[in-house]
Amino acid sequence: MTNAHTGLMEAFTVGQVAETFGVTVRTLHHYDEVGLLHPSERTPAGYRLYTGEDLQRLSTIVVYRRLDFSLEEIGELLDADGAEVIDHLRRQREEVRARLAQMSDLVDAIDRRLEAEMDNQPATTEDLKELFGDGYQEEYQDEAERRWGDTDMWKQSQERTAHWTKEDWSRVKEQVEDFESRLGAAVREGVAVDGDRAAGLAEEHRASIGQYYDCTHEFQVCLAQMYLSDPRFTEHYEQIEPGTAQWLHDAIVANAANAG
């Protein structure tokens, strides 16, 4: 290396070289002892000094060590010449390619494990917003906690959903969408609210609520009344099919009466 001020070639001490290349002084001494890298110069006091050519050789050694080559292999590669060097480089190239393939397989395995671990993590607020869009509003959650936070049902809901993953919530969303699709179809077809089909839908509705907390027929009727009294719920069901909020309310009430 050339000094920018004097134009003269610089020589570096063992400590400077070790710090620059991220190796230990002991390692440099070992390379010297086994003949892999001899410092070209010495100070008047006998301390090792490395020239620019020495550092170029060391940089090659460091690269090969990171590729897990043995010191013997590295020495052969550095000391070879002509056709011998070409053959050796080709062999080493194939070894490197094989090791890279192994590392690529290892990275894929780690990625699969990482993905599995992440999938098993409880869903975040951002996950729920992504899944449900406008259907998920934090203010609704805050309102629900204010209204129901001191009830057993709220506690059950928090306990049951605490560890639900994004995949769990995605399944819930699919179930709700499937139920509401069939609910809308029943309303369009004018299905009687006190018949078997309506009772089946009412029980499906109760079971879906039961994923969060124990839902009795009596409390389900309270929910059905809220679907008519709270404009936000009414609007949601009316978007499925006009008249759905009233139909679902009536079907739930009829099913609860039949259940006693």
PDB file of C-alpha atoms in Angstrom:
ATOM      1  CA  MET A   1       0.000   0.000   0.000  1.00  0.00           C
ATOM      2  CA  THR A   2       1.245   3.483  -0.815  1.00  0.00           C
ATOM      3  CA  ASN A   3       1.369   6.375   1.629  1.00  0.00           C
ATOM      4  CA  ALA A   4      -0.693   9.178   0.124  1.00  0.00           C
ATOM      5  CA  HIS A   5       1.718  11.820   1.398  1.00  0.00           C
ATOM      6  CA  THR A   6       5.145  10.293   0.694  1.00  0.00           C
ATOM      7  CA  GLY A   7       4.407   7.963  -2.222  1.00  0.00           C
ATOM      8  CA  LEU A   8       6.364   5.226  -0.416  1.00  0.00           C
ATOM      9  CA  MET A   9       5.125   1.679   0.191  1.00  0.00           C
ATOM     10  CA  GLU A  10       3.900   1.182   3.741  1.00  0.00           C
ATOM     11  CA  ALA A  11       4.431  -1.837   5.940  1.00  0.00           C
ATOM     12  CA  PHE A  12       2.018  -2.820   8.683  1.00  0.00           C
ATOM     13  CA  THR A  13       2.506  -4.343  12.089  1.00  0.00           C
ATOM     14  CA  VAL A  14       0.848  -7.552  13.199  1.00  0.00           C
ATOM     15  CA  GLY A  15      -1.643  -5.611  15.312  1.00  0.00           C
ATOM     16  CA  GLN A  16      -2.635  -3.316  12.435  1.00  0.00           C
ATOM     17  CA  VAL A  17      -3.104  -6.242  10.065  1.00  0.00           C
ATOM     18  CA  ALA A  18      -5.133  -8.210  12.605  1.00  0.00           C
ATOM     19  CA  GLU A  19      -7.487  -5.288  13.173  1.00  0.00           C
ATOM     20  CA  THR A  20      -7.876  -4.558   9.452  1.00  0.00           C
ATOM     21  CA  PHE A  21      -8.655  -8.144   8.423  1.00  0.00           C
ATOM     22  CA  GLY A  22     -10.584  -9.247  11.484  1.00  0.00           C
ATOM     23  CA  VAL A  23      -8.162 -12.013  12.428  1.00  0.00           C
ATOM     24  CA  THR A  24      -6.222 -12.526  15.645  1.00  0.00           C
ATOM     25  CA  VAL A  25      -2.539 -11.855  16.165  1.00  0.00           C
ATOM     26  CA  ARG A  26      -2.221 -15.490  17.202  1.00  0.00           C
ATOM     27  CA  THR A  27      -3.675 -16.559  13.826  1.00  0.00           C
ATOM     28  CA  LEU A  28      -1.134 -14.442  11.950  1.00  0.00           C
ATOM     29  CA  HIS A  29       1.680 -15.968  13.983  1.00  0.00           C
ATOM     30  CA  HIS A  30       0.344 -19.441  13.150  1.00  0.00           C
ATOM     31  CA  TYR A  31       0.196 -18.640   9.420  1.00  0.00           C
ATOM     32  CA  ASP A  32       3.842 -17.604   9.686  1.00  0.00           C
ATOM     33  CA  GLU A  33       4.815 -20.765  11.559  1.00  0.00           C
ATOM     34  CA  VAL A  34       3.166 -23.137   9.025  1.00  0.00           C
ATOM     35  CA  GLY A  35       4.592 -21.234   6.066  1.00  0.00           C
ATOM     36  CA  LEU A  36       1.304 -19.941   4.759  1.00  0.00           C
ATOM     37  CA  LEU A  37       2.109 -16.250   5.136  1.00  0.00           C
ATOM     38  CA  HIS A  38       5.548 -14.933   6.016  1.00  0.00           C
ATOM     39  CA  PRO A  39       5.799 -11.187   6.691  1.00  0.00           C
ATOM     40  CA  SER A  40       8.269  -9.786   4.181  1.00  0.00           C
ATOM     41  CA  GLU A  41       9.909  -7.279   6.465  1.00  0.00           C
ATOM     42  CA  ARG A  42      11.055  -6.824  10.031  1.00  0.00           C
ATOM     43  CA  THR A  43      11.628  -3.806  12.200  1.00  0.00           C
ATOM     44  CA  PRO A  44      15.132  -3.152  13.553  1.00  0.00           C
ATOM     45  CA  ALA A  45      13.841  -4.705  16.783  1.00  0.00           C
ATOM     46  CA  GLY A  46      12.777  -7.856  14.926  1.00  0.00           C
ATOM     47  CA  TYR A  47       9.007  -7.309  14.862  1.00  0.00           C
ATOM     48  CA  ARG A  48       7.031  -8.582  11.876  1.00  0.00           C
ATOM     49  CA  LEU A  49       5.977  -6.122   9.164  1.00  0.00           C
ATOM     50  CA  TYR A  50       3.572  -6.934   6.333  1.00  0.00           C
ATOM     51  CA  THR A  51       3.889  -5.336   2.898  1.00  0.00           C
ATOM     52  CA  GLY A  52       1.155  -4.700   0.350  1.00  0.00           C
ATOM     53  CA  GLU A  53       1.914  -8.025  -1.371  1.00  0.00           C
ATOM     54  CA  ASP A  54       1.636  -9.787   1.969  1.00  0.00           C
ATOM     55  CA  LEU A  55      -1.774  -8.239   2.541  1.00  0.00           C
ATOM     56  CA  GLN A  56      -2.976  -9.302  -0.907  1.00  0.00           C
ATOM     57  CA  ARG A  57      -1.991 -12.883  -0.074  1.00  0.00           C
ATOM     58  CA  LEU A  58      -3.682 -12.590   3.323  1.00  0.00           C
ATOM     59  CA  SER A  59      -6.906 -11.325   1.760  1.00  0.00           C
ATOM     60  CA  THR A  60      -6.997 -14.461  -0.409  1.00  0.00           C
ATOM     61  CA  ILE A  61      -6.343 -16.641   2.620  1.00  0.00           C
ATOM     62  CA  VAL A  62      -9.166 -14.975   4.554  1.00  0.00           C
ATOM     63  CA  VAL A  63     -11.630 -15.572   1.699  1.00  0.00           C
ATOM     64  CA  TYR A  64     -10.733 -19.264   1.450  1.00  0.00           C
ATOM     65  CA  ARG A  65     -10.896 -19.732   5.223  1.00  0.00           C
ATOM     66  CA  ARG A  66     -14.408 -18.282   5.197  1.00  0.00           C
ATOM     67  CA  LEU A  67     -15.252 -20.928   2.600  1.00  0.00           C
ATOM     68  CA  ASP A  68     -13.959 -23.501   5.104  1.00  0.00           C
ATOM     69  CA  PHE A  69     -10.899 -24.565   3.104  1.00  0.00           C
ATOM     70  CA  SER A  70      -8.143 -26.193   5.125  1.00  0.00           C
ATOM     71  CA  LEU A  71      -4.804 -24.407   5.513  1.00  0.00           C
ATOM     72  CA  GLU A  72      -3.190 -27.189   3.488  1.00  0.00           C
ATOM     73  CA  GLU A  73      -5.637 -26.645   0.615  1.00  0.00           C
ATOM     74  CA  ILE A  74      -5.074 -22.917   0.732  1.00  0.00           C
ATOM     75  CA  GLY A  75      -1.311 -23.351   0.682  1.00  0.00           C
ATOM     76  CA  GLU A  76      -1.544 -25.626  -2.369  1.00  0.00           C
ATOM     77  CA  LEU A  77      -3.728 -23.136  -4.171  1.00  0.00           C
ATOM     78  CA  LEU A  78      -1.497 -20.162  -3.388  1.00  0.00           C
ATOM     79  CA  ASP A  79       1.725 -21.945  -4.332  1.00  0.00           C
ATOM     80  CA  ALA A  80       0.473 -23.603  -7.528  1.00  0.00           C
ATOM     81  CA  ASP A  81       1.246 -22.162 -10.956  1.00  0.00           C
ATOM     82  CA  GLY A  82       0.310 -22.620 -14.622  1.00  0.00           C
ATOM     83  CA  ALA A  83      -1.927 -25.563 -15.524  1.00  0.00           C
ATOM     84  CA  GLU A  84      -1.744 -26.814 -11.971  1.00  0.00           C
ATOM     85  CA  VAL A  85      -3.361 -23.630 -10.688  1.00  0.00           C
ATOM     86  CA  ILE A  86      -6.135 -23.878 -13.256  1.00  0.00           C
ATOM     87  CA  ASP A  87      -6.932 -27.486 -12.282  1.00  0.00           C
ATOM     88  CA  HIS A  88      -6.848 -26.601  -8.634  1.00  0.00           C
ATOM     89  CA  LEU A  89      -9.107 -23.582  -9.134  1.00  0.00           C
ATOM     90  CA  ARG A  90     -11.595 -25.674 -11.076  1.00  0.00           C
ATOM     91  CA  ARG A  91     -11.729 -28.272  -8.296  1.00  0.00           C
ATOM     92  CA  GLN A  92     -12.145 -25.580  -5.692  1.00  0.00           C
ATOM     93  CA  ARG A  93     -14.837 -23.932  -7.792  1.00  0.00           C
ATOM     94  CA  GLU A  94     -16.856 -27.142  -7.816  1.00  0.00           C
ATOM     95  CA  GLU A  95     -16.403 -27.496  -4.073  1.00  0.00           C
ATOM     96  CA  VAL A  96     -17.566 -23.928  -3.548  1.00  0.00           C
ATOM     97  CA  ARG A  97     -20.619 -24.492  -5.762  1.00  0.00           C
ATOM     98  CA  ALA A  98     -21.491 -27.616  -3.781  1.00  0.00           C
ATOM     99  CA  ARG A  99     -21.150 -25.739  -0.496  1.00  0.00           C
ATOM    100  CA  LEU A 100     -23.242 -22.863  -1.799  1.00  0.00           C
ATOM    101  CA  ALA A 101     -25.965 -25.329  -2.777  1.00  0.00           C
ATOM    102  CA  GLN A 102     -25.874 -26.780   0.727  1.00  0.00           C
ATOM    103  CA  MET A 103     -26.081 -23.299   2.231  1.00  0.00           C
ATOM    104  CA  SER A 104     -28.996 -22.461  -0.068  1.00  0.00           C
ATOM    105  CA  ASP A 105     -30.826 -25.565   1.153  1.00  0.00           C
ATOM    106  CA  LEU A 106     -30.085 -24.519   4.727  1.00  0.00           C
ATOM    107  CA  VAL A 107     -31.456 -21.025   4.098  1.00  0.00           C
ATOM    108  CA  ASP A 108     -34.638 -22.536   2.616  1.00  0.00           C
ATOM    109  CA  ALA A 109     -35.036 -24.754   5.677  1.00  0.00           C
ATOM    110  CA  ILE A 110     -34.562 -21.783   7.999  1.00  0.00           C
ATOM    111  CA  ASP A 111     -37.085 -19.750   5.988  1.00  0.00           C
ATOM    112  CA  ARG A 112     -39.658 -22.544   6.265  1.00  0.00           C
ATOM    113  CA  ARG A 113     -39.113 -22.778  10.020  1.00  0.00           C
ATOM    114  CA  LEU A 114     -39.279 -18.986  10.367  1.00  0.00           C
ATOM    115  CA  GLU A 115     -42.515 -18.842   8.367  1.00  0.00           C
ATOM    116  CA  ALA A 116     -44.029 -21.594  10.503  1.00  0.00           C
ATOM    117  CA  GLU A 117     -43.022 -19.808  13.703  1.00  0.00           C
ATOM    118  CA  MET A 118     -44.435 -16.506  12.457  1.00  0.00           C
ATOM    119  CA  ASP A 119     -47.687 -18.193  11.421  1.00  0.00           C
ATOM    120  CA  ASN A 120     -48.034 -19.482  14.972  1.00  0.00           C
ATOM    121  CA  GLN A 121     -47.788 -16.009  16.475  1.00  0.00           C
ATOM    122  CA  PRO A 122     -50.971 -14.302  17.736  1.00  0.00           C
ATOM    123  CA  ALA A 123     -52.474 -11.981  15.139  1.00  0.00           C
ATOM    124  CA  THR A 124     -51.585  -8.318  15.477  1.00  0.00           C
ATOM    125  CA  THR A 125     -53.896  -5.351  15.077  1.00  0.00           C
ATOM    126  CA  GLU A 126     -52.362  -4.773  11.647  1.00  0.00           C
ATOM    127  CA  ASP A 127     -53.118  -8.384  10.686  1.00  0.00           C
ATOM    128  CA  LEU A 128     -56.787  -7.918  11.657  1.00  0.00           C
ATOM    129  CA  LYS A 129     -57.030  -4.655   9.739  1.00  0.00           C
ATOM    130  CA  GLU A 130     -55.569  -6.371   6.695  1.00  0.00           C
ATOM    131  CA  LEU A 131     -58.024  -9.270   6.966  1.00  0.00           C
ATOM    132  CA  PHE A 132     -61.232  -7.415   7.808  1.00  0.00           C
ATOM    133  CA  GLY A 133     -60.608  -3.976   6.291  1.00  0.00           C
ATOM    134  CA  ASP A 134     -63.316  -1.527   7.334  1.00  0.00           C
ATOM    135  CA  GLY A 135     -64.981  -4.353   9.257  1.00  0.00           C
ATOM    136  CA  TYR A 136     -62.328  -3.997  11.931  1.00  0.00           C
ATOM    137  CA  GLN A 137     -62.349  -0.716  13.807  1.00  0.00           C
ATOM    138  CA  GLU A 138     -60.350  -0.217  16.985  1.00  0.00           C
ATOM    139  CA  GLU A 139     -63.005   2.118  18.347  1.00  0.00           C
ATOM    140  CA  TYR A 140     -65.526  -0.737  18.127  1.00  0.00           C
ATOM    141  CA  GLN A 141     -63.187  -2.858  20.253  1.00  0.00           C
ATOM    142  CA  ASP A 142     -62.859  -0.044  22.779  1.00  0.00           C
ATOM    143  CA  GLU A 143     -66.621   0.415  22.876  1.00  0.00           C
ATOM    144  CA  ALA A 144     -67.211  -3.306  23.364  1.00  0.00           C
ATOM    145  CA  GLU A 145     -64.745  -3.359  26.245  1.00  0.00           C
ATOM    146  CA  ARG A 146     -66.490  -0.420  27.904  1.00  0.00           C
ATOM    147  CA  ARG A 147     -69.882  -2.102  27.578  1.00  0.00           C
ATOM    148  CA  TRP A 148     -68.954  -5.701  28.326  1.00  0.00           C
ATOM    149  CA  GLY A 149     -65.505  -5.540  29.949  1.00  0.00           C
ATOM    150  CA  ASP A 150     -66.734  -6.602  33.396  1.00  0.00           C
ATOM    151  CA  THR A 151     -68.712  -9.602  32.150  1.00  0.00           C
ATOM    152  CA  ASP A 152     -67.705 -13.255  32.051  1.00  0.00           C
ATOM    153  CA  MET A 153     -68.416 -13.292  28.327  1.00  0.00           C
ATOM    154  CA  TRP A 154     -65.840 -10.585  27.671  1.00  0.00           C
ATOM    155  CA  LYS A 155     -63.262 -12.452  29.741  1.00  0.00           C
ATOM    156  CA  GLN A 156     -64.002 -15.677  27.867  1.00  0.00           C
ATOM    157  CA  SER A 157     -63.642 -13.881  24.558  1.00  0.00           C
ATOM    158  CA  GLN A 158     -60.282 -12.411  25.496  1.00  0.00           C
ATOM    159  CA  GLU A 159     -58.978 -15.748  26.740  1.00  0.00           C
ATOM    160  CA  ARG A 160     -60.182 -17.737  23.735  1.00  0.00           C
ATOM    161  CA  THR A 161     -58.865 -15.342  21.096  1.00  0.00           C
ATOM    162  CA  ALA A 162     -55.615 -14.339  22.818  1.00  0.00           C
ATOM    163  CA  HIS A 163     -53.575 -16.912  20.904  1.00  0.00           C
ATOM    164  CA  TRP A 164     -55.500 -16.920  17.626  1.00  0.00           C
ATOM    165  CA  THR A 165     -53.132 -16.543  14.703  1.00  0.00           C
ATOM    166  CA  LYS A 166     -53.731 -14.666  11.488  1.00  0.00           C
ATOM    167  CA  GLU A 167     -54.630 -18.014   9.922  1.00  0.00           C
ATOM    168  CA  ASP A 168     -57.209 -18.656  12.663  1.00  0.00           C
ATOM    169  CA  TRP A 169     -58.828 -15.276  12.033  1.00  0.00           C
ATOM    170  CA  SER A 170     -58.750 -15.927   8.296  1.00  0.00           C
ATOM    171  CA  ARG A 171     -60.760 -19.134   8.852  1.00  0.00           C
ATOM    172  CA  VAL A 172     -63.239 -17.195  10.994  1.00  0.00           C
ATOM    173  CA  LYS A 173     -63.626 -14.644   8.213  1.00  0.00           C
ATOM    174  CA  GLU A 174     -64.272 -17.384   5.653  1.00  0.00           C
ATOM    175  CA  GLN A 175     -66.888 -18.958   7.934  1.00  0.00           C
ATOM    176  CA  VAL A 176     -68.673 -15.636   8.416  1.00  0.00           C
ATOM    177  CA  GLU A 177     -68.643 -14.888   4.691  1.00  0.00           C
ATOM    178  CA  ASP A 178     -70.044 -18.336   3.903  1.00  0.00           C
ATOM    179  CA  PHE A 179     -72.759 -17.975   6.555  1.00  0.00           C
ATOM    180  CA  GLU A 180     -73.771 -14.503   5.379  1.00  0.00           C
ATOM    181  CA  SER A 181     -73.898 -15.677   1.772  1.00  0.00           C
ATOM    182  CA  ARG A 182     -76.392 -18.409   2.698  1.00  0.00           C
ATOM    183  CA  LEU A 183     -78.226 -16.007   4.997  1.00  0.00           C
ATOM    184  CA  GLY A 184     -78.723 -13.554   2.144  1.00  0.00           C
ATOM    185  CA  ALA A 185     -79.939 -16.347  -0.105  1.00  0.00           C
ATOM    186  CA  ALA A 186     -82.568 -17.374   2.467  1.00  0.00           C
ATOM    187  CA  VAL A 187     -83.848 -13.793   2.683  1.00  0.00           C
ATOM    188  CA  ARG A 188     -84.006 -13.429  -1.113  1.00  0.00           C
ATOM    189  CA  GLU A 189     -85.913 -16.703  -1.400  1.00  0.00           C
ATOM    190  CA  GLY A 190     -88.439 -15.662   1.235  1.00  0.00           C
ATOM    191  CA  VAL A 191     -87.630 -18.574   3.556  1.00  0.00           C
ATOM    192  CA  ALA A 192     -89.982 -18.685   6.572  1.00  0.00           C
ATOM    193  CA  VAL A 193     -88.324 -17.459   9.781  1.00  0.00           C
ATOM    194  CA  ASP A 194     -89.908 -20.248  11.832  1.00  0.00           C
ATOM    195  CA  GLY A 195     -88.930 -23.160   9.580  1.00  0.00           C
ATOM    196  CA  ASP A 196     -86.152 -25.704   9.763  1.00  0.00           C
ATOM    197  CA  ARG A 197     -83.852 -23.836   7.395  1.00  0.00           C
ATOM    198  CA  ALA A 198     -84.132 -20.642   9.427  1.00  0.00           C
ATOM    199  CA  ALA A 199     -83.554 -22.587  12.654  1.00  0.00           C
ATOM    200  CA  GLY A 200     -80.419 -24.101  11.154  1.00  0.00           C
ATOM    201  CA  LEU A 201     -79.088 -20.661  10.257  1.00  0.00           C
ATOM    202  CA  ALA A 202     -79.945 -19.334  13.716  1.00  0.00           C
ATOM    203  CA  GLU A 203     -78.020 -22.183  15.320  1.00  0.00           C
ATOM    204  CA  GLU A 204     -75.068 -21.567  12.998  1.00  0.00           C
ATOM    205  CA  HIS A 205     -75.115 -17.948  14.099  1.00  0.00           C
ATOM    206  CA  ARG A 206     -75.129 -18.978  17.767  1.00  0.00           C
ATOM    207  CA  ALA A 207     -72.260 -21.422  17.174  1.00  0.00           C
ATOM    208  CA  SER A 208     -70.189 -18.717  15.492  1.00  0.00           C
ATOM    209  CA  ILE A 209     -70.685 -16.464  18.521  1.00  0.00           C
ATOM    210  CA  GLY A 210     -69.863 -19.445  20.725  1.00  0.00           C
ATOM    211  CA  GLN A 211     -66.307 -19.443  19.373  1.00  0.00           C
ATOM    212  CA  TYR A 212     -65.757 -16.307  21.443  1.00  0.00           C
ATOM    213  CA  TYR A 213     -67.909 -16.959  24.518  1.00  0.00           C
ATOM    214  CA  ASP A 214     -70.703 -19.226  25.718  1.00  0.00           C
ATOM    215  CA  CYS A 215     -73.802 -17.920  23.974  1.00  0.00           C
ATOM    216  CA  THR A 216     -77.205 -18.976  25.321  1.00  0.00           C
ATOM    217  CA  HIS A 217     -80.391 -18.635  23.294  1.00  0.00           C
ATOM    218  CA  GLU A 218     -81.425 -15.873  25.647  1.00  0.00           C
ATOM    219  CA  PHE A 219     -78.285 -13.830  25.020  1.00  0.00           C
ATOM    220  CA  GLN A 220     -78.510 -14.531  21.295  1.00  0.00           C
ATOM    221  CA  VAL A 221     -81.932 -12.863  21.330  1.00  0.00           C
ATOM    222  CA  CYS A 222     -80.318  -9.814  22.987  1.00  0.00           C
ATOM    223  CA  LEU A 223     -77.802  -9.712  20.154  1.00  0.00           C
ATOM    224  CA  ALA A 224     -80.576  -9.991  17.585  1.00  0.00           C
ATOM    225  CA  GLN A 225     -82.349  -7.007  19.138  1.00  0.00           C
ATOM    226  CA  MET A 226     -79.106  -5.030  18.869  1.00  0.00           C
ATOM    227  CA  TYR A 227     -78.990  -5.818  15.152  1.00  0.00           C
ATOM    228  CA  LEU A 228     -82.163  -3.750  14.819  1.00  0.00           C
ATOM    229  CA  SER A 229     -81.453  -1.041  17.407  1.00  0.00           C
ATOM    230  CA  ASP A 230     -77.839  -0.243  16.463  1.00  0.00           C
ATOM    231  CA  PRO A 231     -77.676   1.347  12.992  1.00  0.00           C
ATOM    232  CA  ARG A 232     -74.163   0.024  12.423  1.00  0.00           C
ATOM    233  CA  PHE A 233     -75.274  -3.597  12.751  1.00  0.00           C
ATOM    234  CA  THR A 234     -78.430  -2.947  10.791  1.00  0.00           C
ATOM    235  CA  GLU A 235     -76.460  -1.404   7.940  1.00  0.00           C
ATOM    236  CA  HIS A 236     -74.092  -4.346   7.849  1.00  0.00           C
ATOM    237  CA  TYR A 237     -76.879  -6.899   7.475  1.00  0.00           C
ATOM    238  CA  GLU A 238     -78.872  -4.747   5.063  1.00  0.00           C
ATOM    239  CA  GLN A 239     -75.858  -4.672   2.755  1.00  0.00           C
ATOM    240  CA  ILE A 240     -76.086  -8.452   2.501  1.00  0.00           C
ATOM    241  CA  GLU A 241     -79.698  -8.299   1.344  1.00  0.00           C
ATOM    242  CA  PRO A 242     -82.437  -5.773   2.166  1.00  0.00           C
ATOM    243  CA  GLY A 243     -84.488  -7.083   5.075  1.00  0.00           C
ATOM    244  CA  THR A 244     -81.725  -9.342   6.413  1.00  0.00           C
ATOM    245  CA  ALA A 245     -81.441  -7.642   9.831  1.00  0.00           C
ATOM    246  CA  GLN A 246     -85.139  -8.144  10.554  1.00  0.00           C
ATOM    247  CA  TRP A 247     -85.191 -11.668   9.108  1.00  0.00           C
ATOM    248  CA  LEU A 248     -82.215 -12.791  11.209  1.00  0.00           C
ATOM    249  CA  HIS A 249     -83.736 -11.208  14.317  1.00  0.00           C
ATOM    250  CA  ASP A 250     -87.036 -13.012  13.758  1.00  0.00           C
ATOM    251  CA  ALA A 251     -85.324 -16.340  12.977  1.00  0.00           C
ATOM    252  CA  ILE A 252     -83.258 -16.143  16.181  1.00  0.00           C
ATOM    253  CA  VAL A 253     -86.309 -15.275  18.285  1.00  0.00           C
ATOM    254  CA  ALA A 254     -88.352 -18.123  16.746  1.00  0.00           C
ATOM    255  CA  ASN A 255     -85.519 -20.627  17.266  1.00  0.00           C
ATOM    256  CA  ALA A 256     -85.051 -19.526  20.875  1.00  0.00           C
ATOM    257  CA  ALA A 257     -88.787 -19.952  21.526  1.00  0.00           C
ATOM    258  CA  ASN A 258     -88.705 -23.464  20.082  1.00  0.00           C
ATOM    259  CA  ALA A 259     -85.687 -24.263  22.244  1.00  0.00           C
ATOM    260  CA  GLY A 260     -87.702 -23.228  25.325  1.00  0.00           C
TER     261      GLY A 260
END
